[in-house]
């Protein structure tokens, strides 16, 4: 699992998909890793339903 995560993050970095300050939310969907880019400065919902600054 660690290698898969590292490989997918490296792909995002090398392709220029991620920008300085961006974050990546990692989760699991149907037993597979799910990576979602959260752009710098974007407000997102935290796990408690409140808002957090990304």
PDB file of N, CA, C and O in Angstrom:
ATOM      1  N   UNK A   1       0.823  -1.176   0.000  1.00  0.00           N
ATOM      2  CA  UNK A   1       0.000   0.000   0.000  1.00  0.00           C
ATOM      3  C   UNK A   1       0.877   1.254   0.000  1.00  0.00           C
ATOM      4  O   UNK A   1       0.563   2.212  -0.699  1.00  0.00           O
ATOM      5  N   UNK A   2       1.946   1.251   0.767  1.00  0.00           N
ATOM      6  CA  UNK A   2       2.839   2.410   0.807  1.00  0.00           C
ATOM      7  C   UNK A   2       3.428   2.698  -0.568  1.00  0.00           C
ATOM      8  O   UNK A   2       3.476   3.848  -1.010  1.00  0.00           O
ATOM      9  N   UNK A   3       3.853   1.658  -1.254  1.00  0.00           N
ATOM     10  CA  UNK A   3       4.439   1.847  -2.583  1.00  0.00           C
ATOM     11  C   UNK A   3       3.411   2.419  -3.556  1.00  0.00           C
ATOM     12  O   UNK A   3       3.715   3.307  -4.349  1.00  0.00           O
ATOM     13  N   UNK A   4       2.176   1.922  -3.510  1.00  0.00           N
ATOM     14  CA  UNK A   4       1.129   2.434  -4.392  1.00  0.00           C
ATOM     15  C   UNK A   4       0.883   3.922  -4.120  1.00  0.00           C
ATOM     16  O   UNK A   4       0.780   4.731  -5.052  1.00  0.00           O
ATOM     17  N   UNK A   5       0.825   4.300  -2.847  1.00  0.00           N
ATOM     18  CA  UNK A   5       0.617   5.698  -2.493  1.00  0.00           C
ATOM     19  C   UNK A   5       1.775   6.560  -2.986  1.00  0.00           C
ATOM     20  O   UNK A   5       1.564   7.614  -3.597  1.00  0.00           O
ATOM     21  N   UNK A   6       2.994   6.115  -2.747  1.00  0.00           N
ATOM     22  CA  UNK A   6       4.165   6.867  -3.202  1.00  0.00           C
ATOM     23  C   UNK A   6       4.187   7.003  -4.725  1.00  0.00           C
ATOM     24  O   UNK A   6       4.485   8.078  -5.251  1.00  0.00           O
ATOM     25  N   UNK A   7       3.859   5.932  -5.437  1.00  0.00           N
ATOM     26  CA  UNK A   7       3.844   5.970  -6.902  1.00  0.00           C
ATOM     27  C   UNK A   7       2.803   6.959  -7.418  1.00  0.00           C
ATOM     28  O   UNK A   7       3.068   7.737  -8.332  1.00  0.00           O
ATOM     29  N   UNK A   8       1.628   6.932  -6.835  1.00  0.00           N
ATOM     30  CA  UNK A   8       0.565   7.825  -7.310  1.00  0.00           C
ATOM     31  C   UNK A   8       0.866   9.272  -6.982  1.00  0.00           C
ATOM     32  O   UNK A   8       0.606  10.165  -7.788  1.00  0.00           O
ATOM     33  N   UNK A   9       1.454   9.533  -5.807  1.00  0.00           N
ATOM     34  CA  UNK A   9       1.852  10.897  -5.465  1.00  0.00           C
ATOM     35  C   UNK A   9       2.955  11.386  -6.396  1.00  0.00           C
ATOM     36  O   UNK A   9       2.934  12.530  -6.852  1.00  0.00           O
ATOM     37  N   UNK A  10       3.914  10.527  -6.692  1.00  0.00           N
ATOM     38  CA  UNK A  10       4.994  10.889  -7.607  1.00  0.00           C
ATOM     39  C   UNK A  10       4.438  11.230  -8.985  1.00  0.00           C
ATOM     40  O   UNK A  10       4.868  12.209  -9.610  1.00  0.00           O
ATOM     41  N   UNK A  11       3.472  10.465  -9.460  1.00  0.00           N
ATOM     42  CA  UNK A  11       2.845  10.752 -10.758  1.00  0.00           C
ATOM     43  C   UNK A  11       2.192  12.134 -10.763  1.00  0.00           C
ATOM     44  O   UNK A  11       2.312  12.883 -11.727  1.00  0.00           O
ATOM     45  N   UNK A  12       1.493  12.466  -9.669  1.00  0.00           N
ATOM     46  CA  UNK A  12       0.848  13.779  -9.576  1.00  0.00           C
ATOM     47  C   UNK A  12       1.878  14.908  -9.582  1.00  0.00           C
ATOM     48  O   UNK A  12       1.676  15.940 -10.219  1.00  0.00           O
ATOM     49  N   UNK A  13       2.978  14.700  -8.881  1.00  0.00           N
ATOM     50  CA  UNK A  13       4.031  15.716  -8.826  1.00  0.00           C
ATOM     51  C   UNK A  13       4.709  15.887 -10.179  1.00  0.00           C
ATOM     52  O   UNK A  13       4.897  17.001 -10.666  1.00  0.00           O
ATOM     53  N   UNK A  14       5.078  14.784 -10.789  1.00  0.00           N
ATOM     54  CA  UNK A  14       5.805  14.841 -12.060  1.00  0.00           C
ATOM     55  C   UNK A  14       4.948  15.360 -13.210  1.00  0.00           C
ATOM     56  O   UNK A  14       5.467  15.986 -14.135  1.00  0.00           O
ATOM     57  N   UNK A  15       3.656  15.128 -13.143  1.00  0.00           N
ATOM     58  CA  UNK A  15       2.770  15.590 -14.214  1.00  0.00           C
ATOM     59  C   UNK A  15       2.412  17.066 -14.076  1.00  0.00           C
ATOM     60  O   UNK A  15       1.817  17.644 -14.979  1.00  0.00           O
ATOM     61  N   UNK A  16       2.773  17.663 -12.931  1.00  0.00           N
ATOM     62  CA  UNK A  16       2.444  19.065 -12.708  1.00  0.00           C
ATOM     63  C   UNK A  16       1.026  19.278 -12.214  1.00  0.00           C
ATOM     64  O   UNK A  16       0.547  20.407 -12.159  1.00  0.00           O
ATOM     65  N   UNK A  17       0.341  18.200 -11.855  1.00  0.00           N
ATOM     66  CA  UNK A  17      -1.025  18.298 -11.354  1.00  0.00           C
ATOM     67  C   UNK A  17      -1.073  19.008 -10.007  1.00  0.00           C
ATOM     68  O   UNK A  17      -1.973  19.790  -9.746  1.00  0.00           O
ATOM     69  N   UNK A  18      -0.085  18.728  -9.159  1.00  0.00           N
ATOM     70  CA  UNK A  18      -0.008  19.373  -7.851  1.00  0.00           C
ATOM     71  C   UNK A  18       0.784  20.665  -7.957  1.00  0.00           C
ATOM     72  O   UNK A  18       1.808  20.724  -8.638  1.00  0.00           O
ATOM     73  N   UNK A  19       0.308  21.689  -7.272  1.00  0.00           N
ATOM     74  CA  UNK A  19       0.977  22.977  -7.226  1.00  0.00           C
ATOM     75  C   UNK A  19       1.508  23.217  -5.821  1.00  0.00           C
ATOM     76  O   UNK A  19       1.026  22.610  -4.854  1.00  0.00           O
ATOM     77  N   UNK A  20       2.479  24.114  -5.676  1.00  0.00           N
ATOM     78  CA  UNK A  20       3.005  24.408  -4.337  1.00  0.00           C
ATOM     79  C   UNK A  20       1.870  24.784  -3.378  1.00  0.00           C
ATOM     80  O   UNK A  20       0.988  25.585  -3.722  1.00  0.00           O
ATOM     81  N   UNK A  21       1.854  24.157  -2.211  1.00  0.00           N
ATOM     82  CA  UNK A  21       0.835  24.422  -1.206  1.00  0.00           C
ATOM     83  C   UNK A  21      -0.395  23.541  -1.310  1.00  0.00           C
ATOM     84  O   UNK A  21      -1.219  23.522  -0.403  1.00  0.00           O
ATOM     85  N   UNK A  22      -0.563  22.806  -2.418  1.00  0.00           N
ATOM     86  CA  UNK A  22      -1.703  21.903  -2.545  1.00  0.00           C
ATOM     87  C   UNK A  22      -1.563  20.758  -1.552  1.00  0.00           C
ATOM     88  O   UNK A  22      -0.468  20.388  -1.143  1.00  0.00           O
ATOM     89  N   UNK A  23      -2.693  20.213  -1.197  1.00  0.00           N
ATOM     90  CA  UNK A  23      -2.730  19.040  -0.321  1.00  0.00           C
ATOM     91  C   UNK A  23      -3.437  17.920  -1.060  1.00  0.00           C
ATOM     92  O   UNK A  23      -4.203  18.159  -1.993  1.00  0.00           O
ATOM     93  N   UNK A  24      -3.194  16.719  -0.603  1.00  0.00           N
ATOM     94  CA  UNK A  24      -3.853  15.552  -1.187  1.00  0.00           C
ATOM     95  C   UNK A  24      -4.565  14.814  -0.069  1.00  0.00           C
ATOM     96  O   UNK A  24      -3.964  14.463   0.946  1.00  0.00           O
ATOM     97  N   UNK A  25      -5.862  14.633  -0.260  1.00  0.00           N
ATOM     98  CA  UNK A  25      -6.648  13.857   0.694  1.00  0.00           C
ATOM     99  C   UNK A  25      -6.607  12.410   0.229  1.00  0.00           C
ATOM    100  O   UNK A  25      -6.916  12.112  -0.921  1.00  0.00           O
ATOM    101  N   UNK A  26      -6.233  11.514   1.128  1.00  0.00           N
ATOM    102  CA  UNK A  26      -6.117  10.096   0.798  1.00  0.00           C
ATOM    103  C   UNK A  26      -7.186   9.329   1.563  1.00  0.00           C
ATOM    104  O   UNK A  26      -7.346   9.514   2.771  1.00  0.00           O
ATOM    105  N   UNK A  27      -7.903   8.514   0.850  1.00  0.00           N
ATOM    106  CA  UNK A  27      -8.922   7.679   1.463  1.00  0.00           C
ATOM    107  C   UNK A  27      -8.961   6.336   0.752  1.00  0.00           C
ATOM    108  O   UNK A  27      -8.069   6.018  -0.036  1.00  0.00           O
ATOM    109  N   UNK A  28      -9.981   5.585   1.046  1.00  0.00           N
ATOM    110  CA  UNK A  28     -10.152   4.286   0.398  1.00  0.00           C
ATOM    111  C   UNK A  28     -11.577   4.186  -0.123  1.00  0.00           C
ATOM    112  O   UNK A  28     -12.527   4.575   0.561  1.00  0.00           O
ATOM    113  N   UNK A  29     -11.703   3.694  -1.345  1.00  0.00           N
ATOM    114  CA  UNK A  29     -13.013   3.470  -1.966  1.00  0.00           C
ATOM    115  C   UNK A  29     -12.975   2.077  -2.581  1.00  0.00           C
ATOM    116  O   UNK A  29     -12.104   1.786  -3.401  1.00  0.00           O
ATOM    117  N   UNK A  30     -13.884   1.236  -2.166  1.00  0.00           N
ATOM    118  CA  UNK A  30     -13.959  -0.136  -2.674  1.00  0.00           C
ATOM    119  C   UNK A  30     -12.623  -0.861  -2.563  1.00  0.00           C
ATOM    120  O   UNK A  30     -12.192  -1.558  -3.486  1.00  0.00           O
ATOM    121  N   UNK A  31     -11.907  -0.637  -1.456  1.00  0.00           N
ATOM    122  CA  UNK A  31     -10.648  -1.335  -1.214  1.00  0.00           C
ATOM    123  C   UNK A  31      -9.456  -0.783  -1.978  1.00  0.00           C
ATOM    124  O   UNK A  31      -8.386  -1.377  -1.963  1.00  0.00           O
ATOM    125  N   UNK A  32      -9.617   0.357  -2.642  1.00  0.00           N
ATOM    126  CA  UNK A  32      -8.518   0.967  -3.408  1.00  0.00           C
ATOM    127  C   UNK A  32      -8.253   2.366  -2.870  1.00  0.00           C
ATOM    128  O   UNK A  32      -9.147   3.022  -2.369  1.00  0.00           O
ATOM    129  N   UNK A  33      -7.008   2.805  -3.016  1.00  0.00           N
ATOM    130  CA  UNK A  33      -6.662   4.153  -2.591  1.00  0.00           C
ATOM    131  C   UNK A  33      -7.365   5.174  -3.466  1.00  0.00           C
ATOM    132  O   UNK A  33      -7.455   5.015  -4.683  1.00  0.00           O
ATOM    133  N   UNK A  34      -7.856   6.231  -2.839  1.00  0.00           N
ATOM    134  CA  UNK A  34      -8.507   7.325  -3.545  1.00  0.00           C
ATOM    135  C   UNK A  34      -7.774   8.609  -3.172  1.00  0.00           C
ATOM    136  O   UNK A  34      -7.727   8.979  -2.002  1.00  0.00           O
ATOM    137  N   UNK A  35      -7.153   9.269  -4.148  1.00  0.00           N
ATOM    138  CA  UNK A  35      -6.421  10.505  -3.920  1.00  0.00           C
ATOM    139  C   UNK A  35      -7.192  11.657  -4.522  1.00  0.00           C
ATOM    140  O   UNK A  35      -7.608  11.583  -5.684  1.00  0.00           O
ATOM    141  N   UNK A  36      -7.413  12.698  -3.727  1.00  0.00           N
ATOM    142  CA  UNK A  36      -8.117  13.879  -4.205  1.00  0.00           C
ATOM    143  C   UNK A  36      -7.272  15.102  -3.909  1.00  0.00           C
ATOM    144  O   UNK A  36      -6.854  15.317  -2.768  1.00  0.00           O
ATOM    145  N   UNK A  37      -7.033  15.900  -4.933  1.00  0.00           N
ATOM    146  CA  UNK A  37      -6.267  17.129  -4.785  1.00  0.00           C
ATOM    147  C   UNK A  37      -7.132  18.182  -4.108  1.00  0.00           C
ATOM    148  O   UNK A  37      -8.287  18.373  -4.462  1.00  0.00           O
ATOM    149  N   UNK A  38      -6.551  18.853  -3.100  1.00  0.00           N
ATOM    150  CA  UNK A  38      -7.201  19.973  -2.446  1.00  0.00           C
ATOM    151  C   UNK A  38      -6.288  21.162  -2.679  1.00  0.00           C
ATOM    152  O   UNK A  38      -5.180  21.218  -2.160  1.00  0.00           O
ATOM    153  N   UNK A  39      -6.730  22.096  -3.509  1.00  0.00           N
ATOM    154  CA  UNK A  39      -5.894  23.242  -3.878  1.00  0.00           C
ATOM    155  C   UNK A  39      -5.621  24.124  -2.668  1.00  0.00           C
ATOM    156  O   UNK A  39      -6.425  24.215  -1.748  1.00  0.00           O
ATOM    157  N   UNK A  40      -4.487  24.790  -2.687  1.00  0.00           N
ATOM    158  CA  UNK A  40      -4.088  25.692  -1.611  1.00  0.00           C
ATOM    159  C   UNK A  40      -5.151  26.766  -1.426  1.00  0.00           C
ATOM    160  O   UNK A  40      -5.680  27.308  -2.385  1.00  0.00           O
ATOM    161  N   UNK A  41      -5.466  27.070  -0.170  1.00  0.00           N
ATOM    162  CA  UNK A  41      -6.415  28.131   0.127  1.00  0.00           C
ATOM    163  C   UNK A  41      -7.869  27.732   0.012  1.00  0.00           C
ATOM    164  O   UNK A  41      -8.756  28.537   0.247  1.00  0.00           O
ATOM    165  N   UNK A  42      -8.154  26.483  -0.313  1.00  0.00           N
ATOM    166  CA  UNK A  42      -9.531  26.016  -0.449  1.00  0.00           C
ATOM    167  C   UNK A  42     -10.072  25.626   0.916  1.00  0.00           C
ATOM    168  O   UNK A  42      -9.384  24.993   1.702  1.00  0.00           O
ATOM    169  N   UNK A  43     -11.305  26.005   1.204  1.00  0.00           N
ATOM    170  CA  UNK A  43     -11.950  25.588   2.443  1.00  0.00           C
ATOM    171  C   UNK A  43     -12.645  24.264   2.187  1.00  0.00           C
ATOM    172  O   UNK A  43     -13.334  24.091   1.194  1.00  0.00           O
ATOM    173  N   UNK A  44     -12.449  23.329   3.103  1.00  0.00           N
ATOM    174  CA  UNK A  44     -13.062  22.014   2.940  1.00  0.00           C
ATOM    175  C   UNK A  44     -13.754  21.612   4.225  1.00  0.00           C
ATOM    176  O   UNK A  44     -13.484  22.155   5.286  1.00  0.00           O
ATOM    177  N   UNK A  45     -14.657  20.641   4.137  1.00  0.00           N
ATOM    178  CA  UNK A  45     -15.335  20.118   5.311  1.00  0.00           C
ATOM    179  C   UNK A  45     -14.418  19.144   6.028  1.00  0.00           C
ATOM    180  O   UNK A  45     -13.810  18.287   5.401  1.00  0.00           O
ATOM    181  N   UNK A  46     -14.303  19.275   7.361  1.00  0.00           N
ATOM    182  CA  UNK A  46     -13.529  18.290   8.099  1.00  0.00           C
ATOM    183  C   UNK A  46     -14.428  17.124   8.481  1.00  0.00           C
ATOM    184  O   UNK A  46     -15.620  17.115   8.194  1.00  0.00           O
ATOM    185  N   UNK A  47     -13.865  16.118   9.135  1.00  0.00           N
ATOM    186  CA  UNK A  47     -14.623  14.905   9.432  1.00  0.00           C
ATOM    187  C   UNK A  47     -15.739  15.140  10.436  1.00  0.00           C
ATOM    188  O   UNK A  47     -16.628  14.335  10.577  1.00  0.00           O
ATOM    189  N   UNK A  48     -15.706  16.281  11.141  1.00  0.00           N
ATOM    190  CA  UNK A  48     -16.758  16.587  12.114  1.00  0.00           C
ATOM    191  C   UNK A  48     -17.833  17.486  11.533  1.00  0.00           C
ATOM    192  O   UNK A  48     -18.695  17.966  12.261  1.00  0.00           O
ATOM    193  N   UNK A  49     -17.791  17.750  10.236  1.00  0.00           N
ATOM    194  CA  UNK A  49     -18.804  18.574   9.602  1.00  0.00           C
ATOM    195  C   UNK A  49     -18.502  20.062   9.641  1.00  0.00           C
ATOM    196  O   UNK A  49     -19.230  20.852   9.089  1.00  0.00           O
ATOM    197  N   UNK A  50     -17.415  20.447  10.296  1.00  0.00           N
ATOM    198  CA  UNK A  50     -17.006  21.851  10.340  1.00  0.00           C
ATOM    199  C   UNK A  50     -16.114  22.175   9.169  1.00  0.00           C
ATOM    200  O   UNK A  50     -15.785  21.318   8.358  1.00  0.00           O
ATOM    201  N   UNK A  51     -15.734  23.425   9.069  1.00  0.00           N
ATOM    202  CA  UNK A  51     -14.860  23.809   7.983  1.00  0.00           C
ATOM    203  C   UNK A  51     -13.445  23.958   8.492  1.00  0.00           C
ATOM    204  O   UNK A  51     -13.220  24.423   9.599  1.00  0.00           O
ATOM    205  N   UNK A  52     -12.496  23.534   7.682  1.00  0.00           N
ATOM    206  CA  UNK A  52     -11.082  23.704   8.005  1.00  0.00           C
ATOM    207  C   UNK A  52     -10.404  24.340   6.819  1.00  0.00           C
ATOM    208  O   UNK A  52     -10.837  24.179   5.680  1.00  0.00           O
ATOM    209  N   UNK A  53      -9.366  25.074   7.078  1.00  0.00           N
ATOM    210  CA  UNK A  53      -8.618  25.720   6.003  1.00  0.00           C
ATOM    211  C   UNK A  53      -7.581  24.740   5.476  1.00  0.00           C
ATOM    212  O   UNK A  53      -6.773  24.223   6.232  1.00  0.00           O
ATOM    213  N   UNK A  54      -7.612  24.440   4.210  1.00  0.00           N
ATOM    214  CA  UNK A  54      -6.668  23.492   3.607  1.00  0.00           C
ATOM    215  C   UNK A  54      -5.387  24.202   3.248  1.00  0.00           C
ATOM    216  O   UNK A  54      -5.339  25.366   3.001  1.00  0.00           O
TER     217      UNK A  54
END
